[in-house]
Short mmCIF file of C-alpha atoms in Angstrom, two decimals:
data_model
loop_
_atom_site.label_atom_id
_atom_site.label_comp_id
_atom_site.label_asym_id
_atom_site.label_seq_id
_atom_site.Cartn_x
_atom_site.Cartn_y
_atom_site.Cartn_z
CA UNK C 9 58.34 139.63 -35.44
CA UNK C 10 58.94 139.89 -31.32
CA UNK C 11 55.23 139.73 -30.14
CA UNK C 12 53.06 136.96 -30.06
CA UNK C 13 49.94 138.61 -30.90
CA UNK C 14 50.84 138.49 -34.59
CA UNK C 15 50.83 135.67 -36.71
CA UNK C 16 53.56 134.62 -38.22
CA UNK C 17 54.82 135.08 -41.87
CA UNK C 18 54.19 132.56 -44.90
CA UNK C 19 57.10 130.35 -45.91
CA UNK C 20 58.29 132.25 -49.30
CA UNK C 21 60.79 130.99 -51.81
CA UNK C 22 61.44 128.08 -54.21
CA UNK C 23 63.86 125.31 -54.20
CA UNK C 24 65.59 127.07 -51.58
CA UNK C 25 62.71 126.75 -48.91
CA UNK C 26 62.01 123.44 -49.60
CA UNK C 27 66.01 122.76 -48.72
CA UNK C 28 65.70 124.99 -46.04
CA UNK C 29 62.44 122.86 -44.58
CA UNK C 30 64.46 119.56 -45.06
CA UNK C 31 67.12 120.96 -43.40
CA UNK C 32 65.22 121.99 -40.12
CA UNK C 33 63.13 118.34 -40.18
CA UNK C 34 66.31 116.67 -40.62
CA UNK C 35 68.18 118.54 -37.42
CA UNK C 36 64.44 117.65 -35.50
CA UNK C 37 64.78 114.48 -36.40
CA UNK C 38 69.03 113.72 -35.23
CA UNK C 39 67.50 115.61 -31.70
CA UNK C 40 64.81 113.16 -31.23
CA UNK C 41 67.40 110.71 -31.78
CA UNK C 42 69.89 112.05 -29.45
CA UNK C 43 66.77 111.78 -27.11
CA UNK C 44 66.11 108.08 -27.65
CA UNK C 45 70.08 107.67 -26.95
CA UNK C 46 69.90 110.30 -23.87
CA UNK C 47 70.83 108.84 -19.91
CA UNK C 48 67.34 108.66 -18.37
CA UNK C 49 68.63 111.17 -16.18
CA UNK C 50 68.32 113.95 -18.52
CA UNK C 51 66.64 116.55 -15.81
CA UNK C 52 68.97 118.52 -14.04
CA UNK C 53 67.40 117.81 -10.57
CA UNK C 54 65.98 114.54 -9.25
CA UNK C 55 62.47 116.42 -8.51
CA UNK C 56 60.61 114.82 -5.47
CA UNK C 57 57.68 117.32 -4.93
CA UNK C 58 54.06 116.29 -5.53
CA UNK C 59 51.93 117.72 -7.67
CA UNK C 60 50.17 120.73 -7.25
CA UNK C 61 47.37 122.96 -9.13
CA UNK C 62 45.22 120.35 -9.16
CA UNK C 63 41.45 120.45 -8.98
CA UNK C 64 42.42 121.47 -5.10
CA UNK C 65 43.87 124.88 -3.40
CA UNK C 66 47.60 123.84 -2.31
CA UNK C 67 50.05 125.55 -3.81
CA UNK C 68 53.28 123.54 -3.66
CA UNK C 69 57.09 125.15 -4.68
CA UNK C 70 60.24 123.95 -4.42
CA UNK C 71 63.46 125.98 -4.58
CA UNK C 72 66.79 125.46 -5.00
CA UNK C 73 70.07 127.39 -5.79
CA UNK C 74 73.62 125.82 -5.80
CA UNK C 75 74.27 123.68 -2.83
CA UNK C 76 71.08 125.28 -0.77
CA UNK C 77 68.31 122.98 0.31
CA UNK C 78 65.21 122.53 -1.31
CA UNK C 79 62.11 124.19 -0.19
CA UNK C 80 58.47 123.08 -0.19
CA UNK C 81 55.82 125.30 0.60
CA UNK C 82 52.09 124.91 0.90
CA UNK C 83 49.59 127.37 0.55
CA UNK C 84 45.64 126.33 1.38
CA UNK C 85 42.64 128.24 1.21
CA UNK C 86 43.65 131.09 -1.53
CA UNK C 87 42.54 131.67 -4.80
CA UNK C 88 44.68 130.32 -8.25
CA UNK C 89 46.72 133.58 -8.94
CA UNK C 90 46.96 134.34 -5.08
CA UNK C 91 48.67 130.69 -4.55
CA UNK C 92 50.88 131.42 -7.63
CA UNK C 93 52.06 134.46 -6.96
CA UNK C 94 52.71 133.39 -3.36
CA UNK C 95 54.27 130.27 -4.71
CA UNK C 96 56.72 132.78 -6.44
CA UNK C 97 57.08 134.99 -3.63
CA UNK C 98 58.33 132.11 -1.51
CA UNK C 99 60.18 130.85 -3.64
CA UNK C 100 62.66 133.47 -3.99
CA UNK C 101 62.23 134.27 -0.34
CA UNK C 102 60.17 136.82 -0.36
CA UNK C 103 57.26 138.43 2.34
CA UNK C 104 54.28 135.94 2.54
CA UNK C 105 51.72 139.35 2.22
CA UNK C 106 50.75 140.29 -1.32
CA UNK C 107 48.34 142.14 -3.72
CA UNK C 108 45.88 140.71 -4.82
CA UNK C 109 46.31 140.68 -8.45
CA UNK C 110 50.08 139.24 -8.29
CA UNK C 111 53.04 142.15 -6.62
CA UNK C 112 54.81 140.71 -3.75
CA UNK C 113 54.65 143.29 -0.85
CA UNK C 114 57.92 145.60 -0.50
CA UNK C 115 60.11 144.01 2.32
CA UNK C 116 62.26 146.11 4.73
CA UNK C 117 64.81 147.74 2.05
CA UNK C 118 62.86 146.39 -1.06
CA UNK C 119 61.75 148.98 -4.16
CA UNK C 120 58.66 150.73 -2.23
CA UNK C 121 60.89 153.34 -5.03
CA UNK C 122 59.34 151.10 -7.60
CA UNK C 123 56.30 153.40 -8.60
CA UNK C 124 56.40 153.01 -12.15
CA UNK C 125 56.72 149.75 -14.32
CA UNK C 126 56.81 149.59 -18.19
CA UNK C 127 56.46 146.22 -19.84
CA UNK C 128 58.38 145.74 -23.41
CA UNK C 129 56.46 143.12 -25.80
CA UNK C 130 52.92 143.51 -23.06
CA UNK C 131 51.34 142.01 -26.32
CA UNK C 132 53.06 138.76 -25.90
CA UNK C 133 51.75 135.83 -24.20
CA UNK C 134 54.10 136.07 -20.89
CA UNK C 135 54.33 140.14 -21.60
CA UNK C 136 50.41 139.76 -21.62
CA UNK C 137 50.14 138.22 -18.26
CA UNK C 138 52.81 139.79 -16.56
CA UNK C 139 51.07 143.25 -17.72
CA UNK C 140 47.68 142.18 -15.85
CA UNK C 141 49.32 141.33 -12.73
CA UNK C 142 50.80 144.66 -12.56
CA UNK C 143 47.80 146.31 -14.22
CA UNK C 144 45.79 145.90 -11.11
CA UNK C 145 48.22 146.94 -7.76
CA UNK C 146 47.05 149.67 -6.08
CA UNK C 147 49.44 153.00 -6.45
CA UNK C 148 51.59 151.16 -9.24
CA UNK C 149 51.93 153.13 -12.47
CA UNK C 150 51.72 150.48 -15.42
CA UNK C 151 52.81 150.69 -19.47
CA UNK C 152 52.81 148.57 -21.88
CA UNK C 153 55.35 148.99 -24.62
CA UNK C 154 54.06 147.89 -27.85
CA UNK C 155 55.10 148.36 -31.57
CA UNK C 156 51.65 149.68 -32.34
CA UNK C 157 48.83 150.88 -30.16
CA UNK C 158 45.78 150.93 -32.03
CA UNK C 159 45.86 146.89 -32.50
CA UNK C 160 47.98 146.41 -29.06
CA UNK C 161 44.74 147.89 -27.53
CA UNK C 162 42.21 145.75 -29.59
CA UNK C 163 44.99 142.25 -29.29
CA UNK C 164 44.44 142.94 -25.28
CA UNK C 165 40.82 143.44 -25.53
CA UNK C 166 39.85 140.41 -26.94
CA UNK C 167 40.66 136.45 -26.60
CA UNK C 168 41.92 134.94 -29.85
CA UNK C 169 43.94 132.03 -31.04
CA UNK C 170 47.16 132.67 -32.30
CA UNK C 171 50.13 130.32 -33.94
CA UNK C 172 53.43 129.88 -31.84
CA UNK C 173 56.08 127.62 -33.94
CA UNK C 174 54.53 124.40 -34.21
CA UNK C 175 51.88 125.00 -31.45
CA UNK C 176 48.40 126.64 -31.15
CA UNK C 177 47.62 128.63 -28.38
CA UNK C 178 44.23 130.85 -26.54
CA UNK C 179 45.18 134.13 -25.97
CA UNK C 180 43.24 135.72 -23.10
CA UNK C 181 41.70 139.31 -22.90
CA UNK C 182 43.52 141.68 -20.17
CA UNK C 183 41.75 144.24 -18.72
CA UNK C 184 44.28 147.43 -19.73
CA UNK C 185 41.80 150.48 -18.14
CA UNK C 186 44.99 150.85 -15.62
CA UNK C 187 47.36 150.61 -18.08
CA UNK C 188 48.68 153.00 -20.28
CA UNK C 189 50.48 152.03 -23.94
CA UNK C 190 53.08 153.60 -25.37
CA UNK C 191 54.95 152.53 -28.97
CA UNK C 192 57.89 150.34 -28.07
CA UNK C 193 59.36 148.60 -31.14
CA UNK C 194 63.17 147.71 -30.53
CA UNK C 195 64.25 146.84 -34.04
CA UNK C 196 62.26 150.02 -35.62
CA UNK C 197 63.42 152.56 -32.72
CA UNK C 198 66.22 154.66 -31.71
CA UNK C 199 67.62 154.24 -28.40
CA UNK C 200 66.71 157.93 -28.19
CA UNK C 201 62.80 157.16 -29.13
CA UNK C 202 63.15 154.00 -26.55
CA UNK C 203 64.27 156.30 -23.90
CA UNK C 204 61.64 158.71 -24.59
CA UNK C 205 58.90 155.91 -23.79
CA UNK C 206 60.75 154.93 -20.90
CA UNK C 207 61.39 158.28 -19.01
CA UNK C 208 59.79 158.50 -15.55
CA UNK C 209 59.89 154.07 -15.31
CA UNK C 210 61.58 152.56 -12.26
CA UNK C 211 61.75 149.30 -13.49
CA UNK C 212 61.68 147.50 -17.05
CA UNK C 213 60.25 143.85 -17.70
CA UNK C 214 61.82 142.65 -21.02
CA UNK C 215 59.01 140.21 -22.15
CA UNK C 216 60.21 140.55 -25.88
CA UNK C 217 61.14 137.70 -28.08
CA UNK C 218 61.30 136.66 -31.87
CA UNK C 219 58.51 134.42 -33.40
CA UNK C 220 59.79 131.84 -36.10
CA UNK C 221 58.29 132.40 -39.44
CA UNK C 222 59.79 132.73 -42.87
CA UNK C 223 62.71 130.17 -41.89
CA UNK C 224 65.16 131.73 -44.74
CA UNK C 225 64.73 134.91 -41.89
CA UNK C 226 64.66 133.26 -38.27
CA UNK C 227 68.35 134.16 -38.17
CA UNK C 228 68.19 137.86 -38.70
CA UNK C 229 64.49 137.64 -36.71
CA UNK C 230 66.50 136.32 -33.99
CA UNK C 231 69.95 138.55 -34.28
CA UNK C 232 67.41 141.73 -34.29
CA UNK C 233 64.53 141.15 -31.66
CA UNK C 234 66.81 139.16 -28.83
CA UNK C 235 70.47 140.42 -29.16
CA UNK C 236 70.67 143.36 -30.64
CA UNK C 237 67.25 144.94 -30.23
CA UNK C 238 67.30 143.66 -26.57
CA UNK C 239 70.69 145.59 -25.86
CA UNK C 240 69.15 148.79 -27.54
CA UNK C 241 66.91 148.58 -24.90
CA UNK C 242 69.41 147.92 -21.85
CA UNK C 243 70.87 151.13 -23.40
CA UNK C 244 67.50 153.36 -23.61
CA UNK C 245 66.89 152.38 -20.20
CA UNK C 246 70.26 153.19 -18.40
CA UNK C 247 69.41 156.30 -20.35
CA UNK C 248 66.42 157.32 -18.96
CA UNK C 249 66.99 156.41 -15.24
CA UNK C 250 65.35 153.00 -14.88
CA UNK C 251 66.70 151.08 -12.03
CA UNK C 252 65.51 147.43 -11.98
CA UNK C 253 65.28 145.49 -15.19
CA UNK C 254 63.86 142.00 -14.78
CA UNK C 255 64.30 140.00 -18.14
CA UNK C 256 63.08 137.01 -19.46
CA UNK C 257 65.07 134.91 -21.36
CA UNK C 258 65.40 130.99 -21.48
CA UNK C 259 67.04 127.75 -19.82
CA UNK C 260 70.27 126.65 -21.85
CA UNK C 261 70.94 129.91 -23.53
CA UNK C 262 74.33 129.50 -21.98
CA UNK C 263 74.60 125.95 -22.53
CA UNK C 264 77.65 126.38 -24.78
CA UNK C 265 79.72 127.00 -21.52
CA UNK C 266 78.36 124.42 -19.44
CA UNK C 267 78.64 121.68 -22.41
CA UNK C 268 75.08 121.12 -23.20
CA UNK C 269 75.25 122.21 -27.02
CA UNK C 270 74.71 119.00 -27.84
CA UNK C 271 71.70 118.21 -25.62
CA UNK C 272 68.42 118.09 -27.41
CA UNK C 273 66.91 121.18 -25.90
CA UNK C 274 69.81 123.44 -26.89
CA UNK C 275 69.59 121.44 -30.36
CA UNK C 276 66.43 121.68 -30.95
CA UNK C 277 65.85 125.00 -29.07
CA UNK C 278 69.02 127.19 -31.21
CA UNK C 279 67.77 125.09 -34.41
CA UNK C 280 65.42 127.84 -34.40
CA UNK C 281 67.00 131.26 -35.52
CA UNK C 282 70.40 130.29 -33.05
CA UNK C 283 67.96 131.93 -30.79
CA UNK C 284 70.04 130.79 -28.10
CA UNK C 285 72.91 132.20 -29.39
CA UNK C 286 71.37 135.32 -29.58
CA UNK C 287 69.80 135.84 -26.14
CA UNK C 288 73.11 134.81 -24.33
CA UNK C 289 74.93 137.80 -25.49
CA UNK C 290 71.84 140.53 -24.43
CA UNK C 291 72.16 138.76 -21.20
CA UNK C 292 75.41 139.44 -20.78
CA UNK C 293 75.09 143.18 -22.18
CA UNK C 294 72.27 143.70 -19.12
CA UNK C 295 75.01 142.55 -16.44
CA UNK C 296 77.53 144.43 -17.63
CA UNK C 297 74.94 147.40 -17.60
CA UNK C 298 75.54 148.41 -14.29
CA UNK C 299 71.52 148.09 -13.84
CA UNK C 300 70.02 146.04 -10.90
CA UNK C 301 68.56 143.39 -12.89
CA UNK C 302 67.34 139.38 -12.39
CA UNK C 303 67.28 137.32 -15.60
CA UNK C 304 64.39 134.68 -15.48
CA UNK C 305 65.34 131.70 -17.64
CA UNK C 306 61.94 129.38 -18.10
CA UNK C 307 61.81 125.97 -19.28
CA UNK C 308 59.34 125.19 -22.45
CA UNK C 309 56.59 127.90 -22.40
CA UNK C 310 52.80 126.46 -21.98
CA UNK C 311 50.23 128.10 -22.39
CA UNK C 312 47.75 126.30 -20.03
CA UNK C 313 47.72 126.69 -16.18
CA UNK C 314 50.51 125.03 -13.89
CA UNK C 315 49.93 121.17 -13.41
CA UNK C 316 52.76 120.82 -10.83
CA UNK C 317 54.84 122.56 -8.74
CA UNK C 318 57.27 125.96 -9.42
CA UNK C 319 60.65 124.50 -9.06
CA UNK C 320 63.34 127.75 -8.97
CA UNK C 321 67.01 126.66 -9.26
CA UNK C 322 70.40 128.64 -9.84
CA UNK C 323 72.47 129.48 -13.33
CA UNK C 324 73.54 126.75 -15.72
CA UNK C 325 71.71 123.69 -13.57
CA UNK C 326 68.35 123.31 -15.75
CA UNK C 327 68.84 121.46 -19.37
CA UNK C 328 65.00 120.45 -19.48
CA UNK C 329 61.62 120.62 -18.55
CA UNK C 330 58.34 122.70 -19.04
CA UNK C 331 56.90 125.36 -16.96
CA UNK C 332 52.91 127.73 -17.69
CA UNK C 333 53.20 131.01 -18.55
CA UNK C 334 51.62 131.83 -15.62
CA UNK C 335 54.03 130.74 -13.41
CA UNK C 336 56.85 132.93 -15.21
CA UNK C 337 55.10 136.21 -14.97
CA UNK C 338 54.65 135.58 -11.57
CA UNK C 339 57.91 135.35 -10.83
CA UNK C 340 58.77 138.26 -13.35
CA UNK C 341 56.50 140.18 -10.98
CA UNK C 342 57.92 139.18 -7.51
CA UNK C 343 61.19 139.80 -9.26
CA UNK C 344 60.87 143.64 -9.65
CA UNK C 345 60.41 143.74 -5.62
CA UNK C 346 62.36 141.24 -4.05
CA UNK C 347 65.86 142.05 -2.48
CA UNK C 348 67.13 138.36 -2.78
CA UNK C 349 66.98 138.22 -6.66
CA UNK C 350 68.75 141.32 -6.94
CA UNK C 351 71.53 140.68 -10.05
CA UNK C 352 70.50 136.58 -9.72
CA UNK C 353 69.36 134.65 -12.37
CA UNK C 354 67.16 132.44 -12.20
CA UNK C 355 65.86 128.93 -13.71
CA UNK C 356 62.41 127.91 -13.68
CA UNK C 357 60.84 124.92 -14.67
CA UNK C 358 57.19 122.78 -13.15
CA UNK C 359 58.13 119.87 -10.85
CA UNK C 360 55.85 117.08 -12.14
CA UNK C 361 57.10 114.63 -9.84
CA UNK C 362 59.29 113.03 -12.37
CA UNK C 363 62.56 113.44 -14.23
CA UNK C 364 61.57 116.36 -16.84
CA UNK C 365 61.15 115.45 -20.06
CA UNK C 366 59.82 118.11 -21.97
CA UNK C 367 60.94 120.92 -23.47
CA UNK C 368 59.24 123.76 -25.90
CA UNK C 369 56.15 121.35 -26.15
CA UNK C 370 57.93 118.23 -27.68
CA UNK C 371 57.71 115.30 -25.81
CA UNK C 372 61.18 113.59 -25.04
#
């Protein structure tokens, strides 16, 4: 299943299960130990920026591509989403004006053509908050592609509690009166019926993603939802016209090529469907599109608010570390507007003022 909202399905067979559950704890277990034998340099980046999203107002960032400096910026005086989604905005270099609710303002050549935005798995938890953001901008036309209205509308409507993996997670309501839903399910559809609910969009946000359950089925879960069912959806929208395509995806889904199979995020991370796997090659189907997209690869997903600062760096440089939900869709949003992460992609991760050492909520 690719949204969040749902729980996840029971464990179901005999013997075989209970081979299949050894099998996972035992492949947890030789990561942790590749941790405990990892260089204490296991981050990427040396990070050096204090924290930020405290109990104050400063917003700190810090952004860095390739060989290009590191930025910090500081932000006083605004409210929590305005400092994030400024945070974001800088970060990719980006206009300092904004909405309100989270759109970074159009800058001299940017997509004032970007009128009408449809967000595929707006159920999720980072499809969820990327959808608010939107759901408030003045003039923007907002959808939310779902795989079933009726409970997309009452999932949105209400807070719940709902099981992620190994984690537990609050769900918040989203206000969807500016929002209008439309069935999106990209292992059930057609690319015709995809293209249908995408007709009249200027730009996608791919917020869709695969939820481990029944573990003799993560690999097919993962094979349908993030490679194949993502690519339908590339398709549909070349199809019906759509011209930006921000996706998110994940840090070390191309770790194969940069030798980092054997690091314990990719370990642990692919353990899980070969999710990894999976994602790398819808990536690479959405550049070779021919659509303007920017592919936003997060750390470990959190559910709670940012604790330190957004760090952005370039392809292939981030093997660890954590980042808030919040902070993604954020830079999802900025993403759909802003001329310098036009076909980039991008890795995000919280700079906590230390070497990262997380990753998908395990403690290295």
């Amino acid at each position: 299943k690719h949204q969040s909202s749902h729980l996840h399905a029971p464990f179901q067979g005999g013997e075989s299960t209970v081979f299949t559950i050894v099998t996972l704890l035992t492949m947890f277990l030789r990561s942790i130990l590749l941790l405990s034998l990892a260089p204490a340099t296991v981050g990427a980046f040396a990070p050096s920026i204090p924290r930020a999203f405290r109990a104050g107002s400063t917003t700190a960032i810090r952004a860095a591509s390739g060989d290009e400096p590191a930025t910090d910026v500081s932000a006083s005086g605004l409210d929590r989403r305005t400092a994030l989604s400024r945070a974001a905005s800088l970060a990719l270099g980006a206009p300092v004006a904004l909405a309100s609710l989270g759109v970074v303002a159009p800058g001299p050549a940017a997509a004032a053509d970007v009128k009408t935005v449809v967000v595929a798995g707006a159920t999720g938890q980072t499809g969820r908050r990327v959808l608010e953001r939107l759901a408030g901008t003045p003039g923007l036309s907002v959808v939310g592609g779902v795989r079933n209205v009726d409970k997309a509308t009452k999932a949105l409507g209400e807070s719940s509690t709902v099981v992620r993996g190994a984690m537990v997670q609050k769900v918040g309501s989203v206000d969807t009166a500016g929002v209008e839903l439309k069935r999106l399910d990209v292992v059930a559809d057609s690319v015709d019926s995809l293209t249908e609910a995408l007709k009249g969009a200027d730009a996608l946000v791919i917020a869709t993603g695969f939820i481990p359950g029944n573990p003799l089925k993560m690999n097919q879960a993962a094979h349908d939802v993030d490679n194949v069912g993502t690519c339908r959806l590339v398709d549909a929208a070349k199809a019906a016209g759509i011209s930006k395509i921000v996706m998110v995806s994940s840090i070390l889904t191309d770790g194969r090529s940069w030798g980092q199979e054997e690091s314990p995020g990719f370990v642990i991370t692919n353990a899980f469907g070969k999710v990894l796997d999976e994602k790398i090659v819808a990536e690479k189907y959405l550049r070779a599109s021919g659509i303007d997209y920017t592919i936003v690869r997060p750390g470990g997903l959190k559910a709670k608010p940012p604790t330190g600062a957004l760090k952005v760096s370039g392809e292939n440089t981030l093997n660890s570390g954590e980042i808030s939900r919040d902070l993604v869709a954020d830079v999802a949003v900025a993403s759909l507007t802003d001329a310098k992460a036009s076909n980039k992609v991008l890795e995000i991760i919280e700079d906590e003022g230390v070497p990262p050492k997380v990753f998908n909520g395990l403690n290295m």
